Amino acid sequence: MDLGLLKKDIPEFWQVGFQDGGSPTMEEIVFFHDEVMEILIFIIIFVLWFIIKALMTKFYNKYLFQGALIEVIWTLLPGVVLVYIALPSLKLLYLMDEVVNPGLTIKVVGHQWYWSYEYSDYGVETKEFDSYMIPAIELKKGDYRLLDVDNRLIVPIQTEVRVLVTGGDVLHSFAVPSLSVKIDAVPGRLNQANFFLNRPGVFYGQCSEICGANHSFMPIVVEGVSLEKYVSWVEALE
């Protein structure tokens, strides 16, 4: 069975949570989100209980609303909560900005309205191709409307991948939620992002910068394969 069918690597109707993480960084983001949501639920219930208690009680305890002790408590307690949230947040930010020696570098160029990919790690022979969205009338059974492309970005799993992103005409944004990748494609400038696929699968994204009339029709499809399949694909690529 295709692992992609078992994972939420594509957006779904009425989806509330994140897509399943395809990289360690995205998994950490999901864990951090869940932890913060647990804290928020507790705070909301706690504050709501005080509000209801105050509204339903005819007489109130003056020490609950006027007192040095309670002032200290509700000043220090939010500070402790913020520090508790900030520490893993800072750790995650530094993890996302960490520069690792990549095993593969790919240049990504955004155009109106398609993506170009260049594999330049193979000496003088640069592998490059364009990736266009598949029109609705050409979709096959199992393809996703507005998401599937004719040429996918193929990368090996368990390998540090670096993408150098730029724009060929106007501003674009290369974004793949399952891989925690979102980086602007600015004409005349190279931006860098790293990701590491910890499992095979097909990961979908879209341009996240309003770049013109067909902004919604330049999707991104990243397919993670084993190293053996990747080598075979590169050798077959013209």
mmCIF file of C-alpha atoms in Angstrom:
data_model
loop_
_atom_site.group_PDB
_atom_site.id
_atom_site.type_symbol
_atom_site.label_atom_id
_atom_site.label_comp_id
_atom_site.label_asym_id
_atom_site.label_seq_id
_atom_site.Cartn_x
_atom_site.Cartn_y
_atom_site.Cartn_z
ATOM 1 C CA MET A 1 0.000 0.000 0.000
ATOM 2 C CA ASP A 2 1.189 3.498 -0.826
ATOM 3 C CA LEU A 3 2.453 5.184 2.321
ATOM 4 C CA GLY A 4 1.003 8.455 1.049
ATOM 5 C CA LEU A 5 -2.485 6.993 1.397
ATOM 6 C CA LEU A 6 -1.860 6.425 5.105
ATOM 7 C CA LYS A 7 -0.500 9.924 5.709
ATOM 8 C CA LYS A 8 -2.118 13.325 5.335
ATOM 9 C CA ASP A 9 0.372 14.714 2.859
ATOM 10 C CA ILE A 10 -2.274 16.690 0.981
ATOM 11 C CA PRO A 11 -4.844 19.256 2.162
ATOM 12 C CA GLU A 12 -8.243 17.745 2.918
ATOM 13 C CA PHE A 13 -11.769 19.103 3.016
ATOM 14 C CA TRP A 14 -12.577 20.794 6.344
ATOM 15 C CA GLN A 15 -9.075 20.091 7.597
ATOM 16 C CA VAL A 16 -8.404 21.675 10.991
ATOM 17 C CA GLY A 17 -4.962 20.415 11.974
ATOM 18 C CA PHE A 18 -1.633 20.266 10.210
ATOM 19 C CA GLN A 19 -0.682 17.859 7.486
ATOM 20 C CA ASP A 20 1.447 14.959 8.683
ATOM 21 C CA GLY A 21 5.087 15.892 8.912
ATOM 22 C CA GLY A 22 7.398 14.504 6.262
ATOM 23 C CA SER A 23 10.497 16.013 7.848
ATOM 24 C CA PRO A 24 11.825 16.133 11.434
ATOM 25 C CA THR A 25 11.353 19.916 11.544
ATOM 26 C CA MET A 26 7.674 19.663 10.618
ATOM 27 C CA GLU A 27 7.159 16.960 13.230
ATOM 28 C CA GLU A 28 8.670 19.272 15.865
ATOM 29 C CA ILE A 29 6.357 22.094 14.736
ATOM 30 C CA VAL A 30 3.329 19.814 15.148
ATOM 31 C CA PHE A 31 4.496 18.734 18.621
ATOM 32 C CA PHE A 32 5.031 22.347 19.657
ATOM 33 C CA HIS A 33 1.595 23.350 18.329
ATOM 34 C CA ASP A 34 -0.102 20.541 20.269
ATOM 35 C CA GLU A 35 1.739 21.487 23.465
ATOM 36 C CA VAL A 36 0.755 25.151 23.181
ATOM 37 C CA MET A 37 -2.864 24.225 22.437
ATOM 38 C CA GLU A 38 -3.014 22.138 25.638
ATOM 39 C CA ILE A 39 -1.775 25.134 27.636
ATOM 40 C CA LEU A 40 -4.277 27.464 25.947
ATOM 41 C CA ILE A 41 -7.184 25.121 26.658
ATOM 42 C CA PHE A 42 -6.243 25.013 30.340
ATOM 43 C CA ILE A 43 -5.942 28.822 30.512
ATOM 44 C CA ILE A 44 -9.286 29.347 28.751
ATOM 45 C CA ILE A 45 -11.079 26.953 31.111
ATOM 46 C CA PHE A 46 -9.413 28.531 34.154
ATOM 47 C CA VAL A 47 -10.279 32.122 33.165
ATOM 48 C CA LEU A 48 -13.803 31.168 32.051
ATOM 49 C CA TRP A 49 -14.438 29.527 35.430
ATOM 50 C CA PHE A 50 -13.479 32.774 37.211
ATOM 51 C CA ILE A 51 -15.730 34.844 34.936
ATOM 52 C CA ILE A 52 -18.739 32.563 35.427
ATOM 53 C CA LYS A 53 -18.083 32.415 39.162
ATOM 54 C CA ALA A 54 -17.996 36.212 39.352
ATOM 55 C CA LEU A 55 -21.197 36.600 37.330
ATOM 56 C CA MET A 56 -23.171 33.981 39.239
ATOM 57 C CA THR A 57 -22.075 34.982 42.743
ATOM 58 C CA LYS A 58 -24.002 37.791 44.391
ATOM 59 C CA PHE A 59 -21.245 38.510 46.890
ATOM 60 C CA TYR A 60 -17.555 38.269 46.123
ATOM 61 C CA ASN A 61 -14.428 37.858 48.147
ATOM 62 C CA LYS A 62 -12.633 41.214 48.165
ATOM 63 C CA TYR A 63 -9.275 39.461 48.514
ATOM 64 C CA LEU A 64 -9.873 37.803 45.150
ATOM 65 C CA PHE A 65 -10.033 41.164 43.365
ATOM 66 C CA GLN A 66 -8.096 43.419 45.712
ATOM 67 C CA GLY A 67 -4.954 42.094 47.337
ATOM 68 C CA ALA A 68 -1.191 42.113 46.957
ATOM 69 C CA LEU A 69 -0.977 38.305 46.888
ATOM 70 C CA ILE A 70 -3.407 37.824 44.026
ATOM 71 C CA GLU A 71 -1.719 40.635 42.090
ATOM 72 C CA VAL A 72 1.620 38.844 42.428
ATOM 73 C CA ILE A 73 0.093 35.503 41.415
ATOM 74 C CA TRP A 74 -1.603 36.692 38.237
ATOM 75 C CA THR A 75 1.488 38.671 37.255
ATOM 76 C CA LEU A 76 4.041 35.906 37.804
ATOM 77 C CA LEU A 77 1.909 33.003 36.546
ATOM 78 C CA PRO A 78 1.527 34.366 32.969
ATOM 79 C CA GLY A 79 5.262 35.109 32.956
ATOM 80 C CA VAL A 80 6.063 31.517 33.896
ATOM 81 C CA VAL A 81 3.707 30.237 31.193
ATOM 82 C CA LEU A 82 5.334 32.497 28.572
ATOM 83 C CA VAL A 83 8.823 31.295 29.514
ATOM 84 C CA TYR A 84 7.593 27.689 29.360
ATOM 85 C CA ILE A 85 6.354 28.346 25.814
ATOM 86 C CA ALA A 86 9.325 30.466 24.719
ATOM 87 C CA LEU A 87 12.044 27.904 25.487
ATOM 88 C CA PRO A 88 10.875 25.193 23.043
ATOM 89 C CA SER A 89 9.917 27.933 20.579
ATOM 90 C CA LEU A 90 13.460 29.325 20.508
ATOM 91 C CA LYS A 91 14.865 25.823 20.212
ATOM 92 C CA LEU A 92 12.635 25.211 17.197
ATOM 93 C CA LEU A 93 13.597 28.522 15.579
ATOM 94 C CA TYR A 94 17.306 27.729 15.851
ATOM 95 C CA LEU A 95 16.654 24.216 14.543
ATOM 96 C CA MET A 96 14.911 25.633 11.475
ATOM 97 C CA ASP A 97 17.765 28.079 10.798
ATOM 98 C CA GLU A 98 20.513 25.501 11.243
ATOM 99 C CA VAL A 99 22.767 25.251 8.196
ATOM 100 C CA VAL A 100 23.748 21.661 7.424
ATOM 101 C CA ASN A 101 26.159 20.502 4.750
ATOM 102 C CA PRO A 102 23.690 19.350 2.063
ATOM 103 C CA GLY A 103 23.907 16.079 0.195
ATOM 104 C CA LEU A 104 21.940 17.548 -2.702
ATOM 105 C CA THR A 105 21.415 21.101 -3.951
ATOM 106 C CA ILE A 106 18.524 22.062 -6.222
ATOM 107 C CA LYS A 107 17.882 25.461 -7.763
ATOM 108 C CA VAL A 108 14.200 26.425 -7.906
ATOM 109 C CA VAL A 109 13.002 29.230 -10.165
ATOM 110 C CA GLY A 110 9.456 30.567 -10.042
ATOM 111 C CA HIS A 111 7.865 31.792 -13.252
ATOM 112 C CA GLN A 112 4.467 33.041 -14.312
ATOM 113 C CA TRP A 113 3.095 30.438 -13.835
ATOM 114 C CA TYR A 114 5.204 27.325 -13.387
ATOM 115 C CA TRP A 115 8.345 26.155 -11.583
ATOM 116 C CA SER A 116 11.752 25.277 -13.006
ATOM 117 C CA TYR A 117 14.148 22.890 -11.256
ATOM 118 C CA GLU A 118 17.891 22.600 -11.829
ATOM 119 C CA TYR A 119 20.072 19.784 -10.488
ATOM 120 C CA SER A 120 23.597 21.174 -10.761
ATOM 121 C CA ASP A 121 25.542 18.729 -8.558
ATOM 122 C CA TYR A 122 26.541 16.520 -11.480
ATOM 123 C CA GLY A 123 29.490 18.352 -13.000
ATOM 124 C CA VAL A 124 29.051 20.171 -16.284
ATOM 125 C CA GLU A 125 25.871 18.216 -17.042
ATOM 126 C CA THR A 126 23.060 20.171 -15.390
ATOM 127 C CA LYS A 127 19.734 18.380 -15.135
ATOM 128 C CA GLU A 128 16.860 20.810 -15.505
ATOM 129 C CA PHE A 129 13.175 20.724 -16.361
ATOM 130 C CA ASP A 130 9.955 22.722 -15.986
ATOM 131 C CA SER A 131 6.981 21.695 -13.883
ATOM 132 C CA TYR A 132 3.471 22.677 -14.974
ATOM 133 C CA MET A 133 0.130 21.961 -13.370
ATOM 134 C CA ILE A 134 -1.826 19.190 -15.109
ATOM 135 C CA PRO A 135 -5.004 20.667 -16.642
ATOM 136 C CA ALA A 136 -8.292 19.247 -15.354
ATOM 137 C CA ILE A 137 -9.131 17.640 -18.714
ATOM 138 C CA GLU A 138 -5.850 15.665 -18.646
ATOM 139 C CA LEU A 139 -6.112 14.331 -15.102
ATOM 140 C CA LYS A 140 -5.993 10.573 -14.647
ATOM 141 C CA LYS A 141 -7.697 8.508 -11.974
ATOM 142 C CA GLY A 142 -6.033 9.210 -8.634
ATOM 143 C CA ASP A 143 -4.613 12.588 -9.642
ATOM 144 C CA TYR A 144 -5.438 15.654 -7.579
ATOM 145 C CA ARG A 145 -7.078 18.638 -9.230
ATOM 146 C CA LEU A 146 -5.006 21.858 -9.019
ATOM 147 C CA LEU A 147 -2.235 19.983 -7.200
ATOM 148 C CA ASP A 148 -0.653 17.453 -9.562
ATOM 149 C CA VAL A 149 2.077 18.414 -12.031
ATOM 150 C CA ASP A 150 3.610 16.862 -15.121
ATOM 151 C CA ASN A 151 7.143 16.758 -13.663
ATOM 152 C CA ARG A 152 7.654 16.216 -9.945
ATOM 153 C CA LEU A 153 10.618 17.367 -7.892
ATOM 154 C CA ILE A 154 12.299 14.033 -7.093
ATOM 155 C CA VAL A 155 14.566 13.896 -4.035
ATOM 156 C CA PRO A 156 16.118 11.024 -2.065
ATOM 157 C CA ILE A 157 14.964 10.291 1.454
ATOM 158 C CA GLN A 158 17.318 10.340 4.446
ATOM 159 C CA THR A 159 19.351 13.045 2.682
ATOM 160 C CA GLU A 160 19.835 16.697 3.558
ATOM 161 C CA VAL A 161 18.446 18.676 0.621
ATOM 162 C CA ARG A 162 19.144 22.353 0.006
ATOM 163 C CA VAL A 163 16.948 24.416 -2.316
ATOM 164 C CA LEU A 164 18.133 27.731 -3.727
ATOM 165 C CA VAL A 165 15.019 29.679 -4.638
ATOM 166 C CA THR A 166 14.667 32.703 -6.903
ATOM 167 C CA GLY A 167 12.100 34.324 -9.155
ATOM 168 C CA GLY A 168 12.339 34.658 -12.892
ATOM 169 C CA ASP A 169 9.892 37.539 -13.267
ATOM 170 C CA VAL A 170 7.891 38.555 -10.181
ATOM 171 C CA LEU A 171 7.694 37.539 -6.520
ATOM 172 C CA HIS A 172 6.707 33.926 -5.856
ATOM 173 C CA SER A 173 6.860 31.744 -2.741
ATOM 174 C CA PHE A 174 7.965 28.117 -2.656
ATOM 175 C CA ALA A 175 5.894 26.419 0.042
ATOM 176 C CA VAL A 176 5.427 22.749 0.981
ATOM 177 C CA PRO A 177 3.588 22.523 4.335
ATOM 178 C CA SER A 178 4.389 18.852 5.045
ATOM 179 C CA LEU A 179 8.107 19.640 4.867
ATOM 180 C CA SER A 180 7.922 22.942 6.798
ATOM 181 C CA VAL A 181 9.292 24.758 3.743
ATOM 182 C CA LYS A 182 8.146 28.262 2.826
ATOM 183 C CA ILE A 183 10.605 30.622 1.200
ATOM 184 C CA ASP A 184 10.168 33.637 -1.040
ATOM 185 C CA ALA A 185 11.338 33.551 -4.647
ATOM 186 C CA VAL A 186 12.677 37.051 -5.276
ATOM 187 C CA PRO A 187 13.953 38.052 -8.739
ATOM 188 C CA GLY A 188 17.689 38.802 -8.650
ATOM 189 C CA ARG A 189 18.194 37.142 -5.275
ATOM 190 C CA LEU A 190 18.861 33.588 -4.068
ATOM 191 C CA ASN A 191 17.135 32.423 -0.890
ATOM 192 C CA GLN A 192 18.080 29.164 0.771
ATOM 193 C CA ALA A 193 16.083 26.510 2.588
ATOM 194 C CA ASN A 194 16.950 23.031 3.844
ATOM 195 C CA PHE A 195 14.777 20.002 4.439
ATOM 196 C CA PHE A 196 15.275 16.344 5.273
ATOM 197 C CA LEU A 197 12.765 13.690 4.239
ATOM 198 C CA ASN A 198 12.515 10.949 6.823
ATOM 199 C CA ARG A 199 10.140 8.761 4.781
ATOM 200 C CA PRO A 200 9.068 8.194 1.182
ATOM 201 C CA GLY A 201 5.937 9.937 -0.030
ATOM 202 C CA VAL A 202 4.450 12.582 -2.280
ATOM 203 C CA PHE A 203 4.209 16.041 -0.718
ATOM 204 C CA TYR A 204 2.101 18.816 -2.209
ATOM 205 C CA GLY A 205 2.486 22.569 -2.009
ATOM 206 C CA GLN A 206 1.573 25.728 -3.850
ATOM 207 C CA CYS A 207 2.901 29.180 -4.555
ATOM 208 C CA SER A 208 2.107 31.242 -1.465
ATOM 209 C CA GLU A 209 2.691 34.693 -2.899
ATOM 210 C CA ILE A 210 0.074 36.413 -5.067
ATOM 211 C CA CYS A 211 2.038 36.546 -8.321
ATOM 212 C CA GLY A 212 -0.589 37.259 -10.950
ATOM 213 C CA ALA A 213 -3.734 35.969 -12.617
ATOM 214 C CA ASN A 214 -2.735 32.282 -12.517
ATOM 215 C CA HIS A 215 -1.221 32.389 -9.047
ATOM 216 C CA SER A 216 -3.411 29.461 -7.938
ATOM 217 C CA PHE A 217 -2.290 27.275 -10.826
ATOM 218 C CA MET A 218 1.408 26.674 -10.130
ATOM 219 C CA PRO A 219 1.486 23.819 -7.591
ATOM 220 C CA ILE A 220 4.568 22.087 -6.198
ATOM 221 C CA VAL A 221 4.943 18.324 -5.905
ATOM 222 C CA VAL A 222 7.920 16.841 -4.062
ATOM 223 C CA GLU A 223 8.346 13.090 -4.251
ATOM 224 C CA GLY A 224 10.654 11.354 -1.808
ATOM 225 C CA VAL A 225 12.149 8.085 -3.060
ATOM 226 C CA SER A 226 14.893 5.718 -2.032
ATOM 227 C CA LEU A 227 18.458 6.506 -3.054
ATOM 228 C CA GLU A 228 18.464 3.650 -5.577
ATOM 229 C CA LYS A 229 15.311 4.945 -7.289
ATOM 230 C CA TYR A 230 16.688 8.474 -7.247
ATOM 231 C CA VAL A 231 19.911 7.410 -8.967
ATOM 232 C CA SER A 232 17.911 5.550 -11.625
ATOM 233 C CA TRP A 233 15.709 8.613 -12.161
ATOM 234 C CA VAL A 234 18.733 10.916 -12.554
ATOM 235 C CA GLU A 235 20.345 8.563 -15.059
ATOM 236 C CA ALA A 236 17.140 8.479 -17.103
ATOM 237 C CA LEU A 237 16.729 12.254 -16.987
ATOM 238 C CA GLU A 238 17.752 13.953 -20.211
#
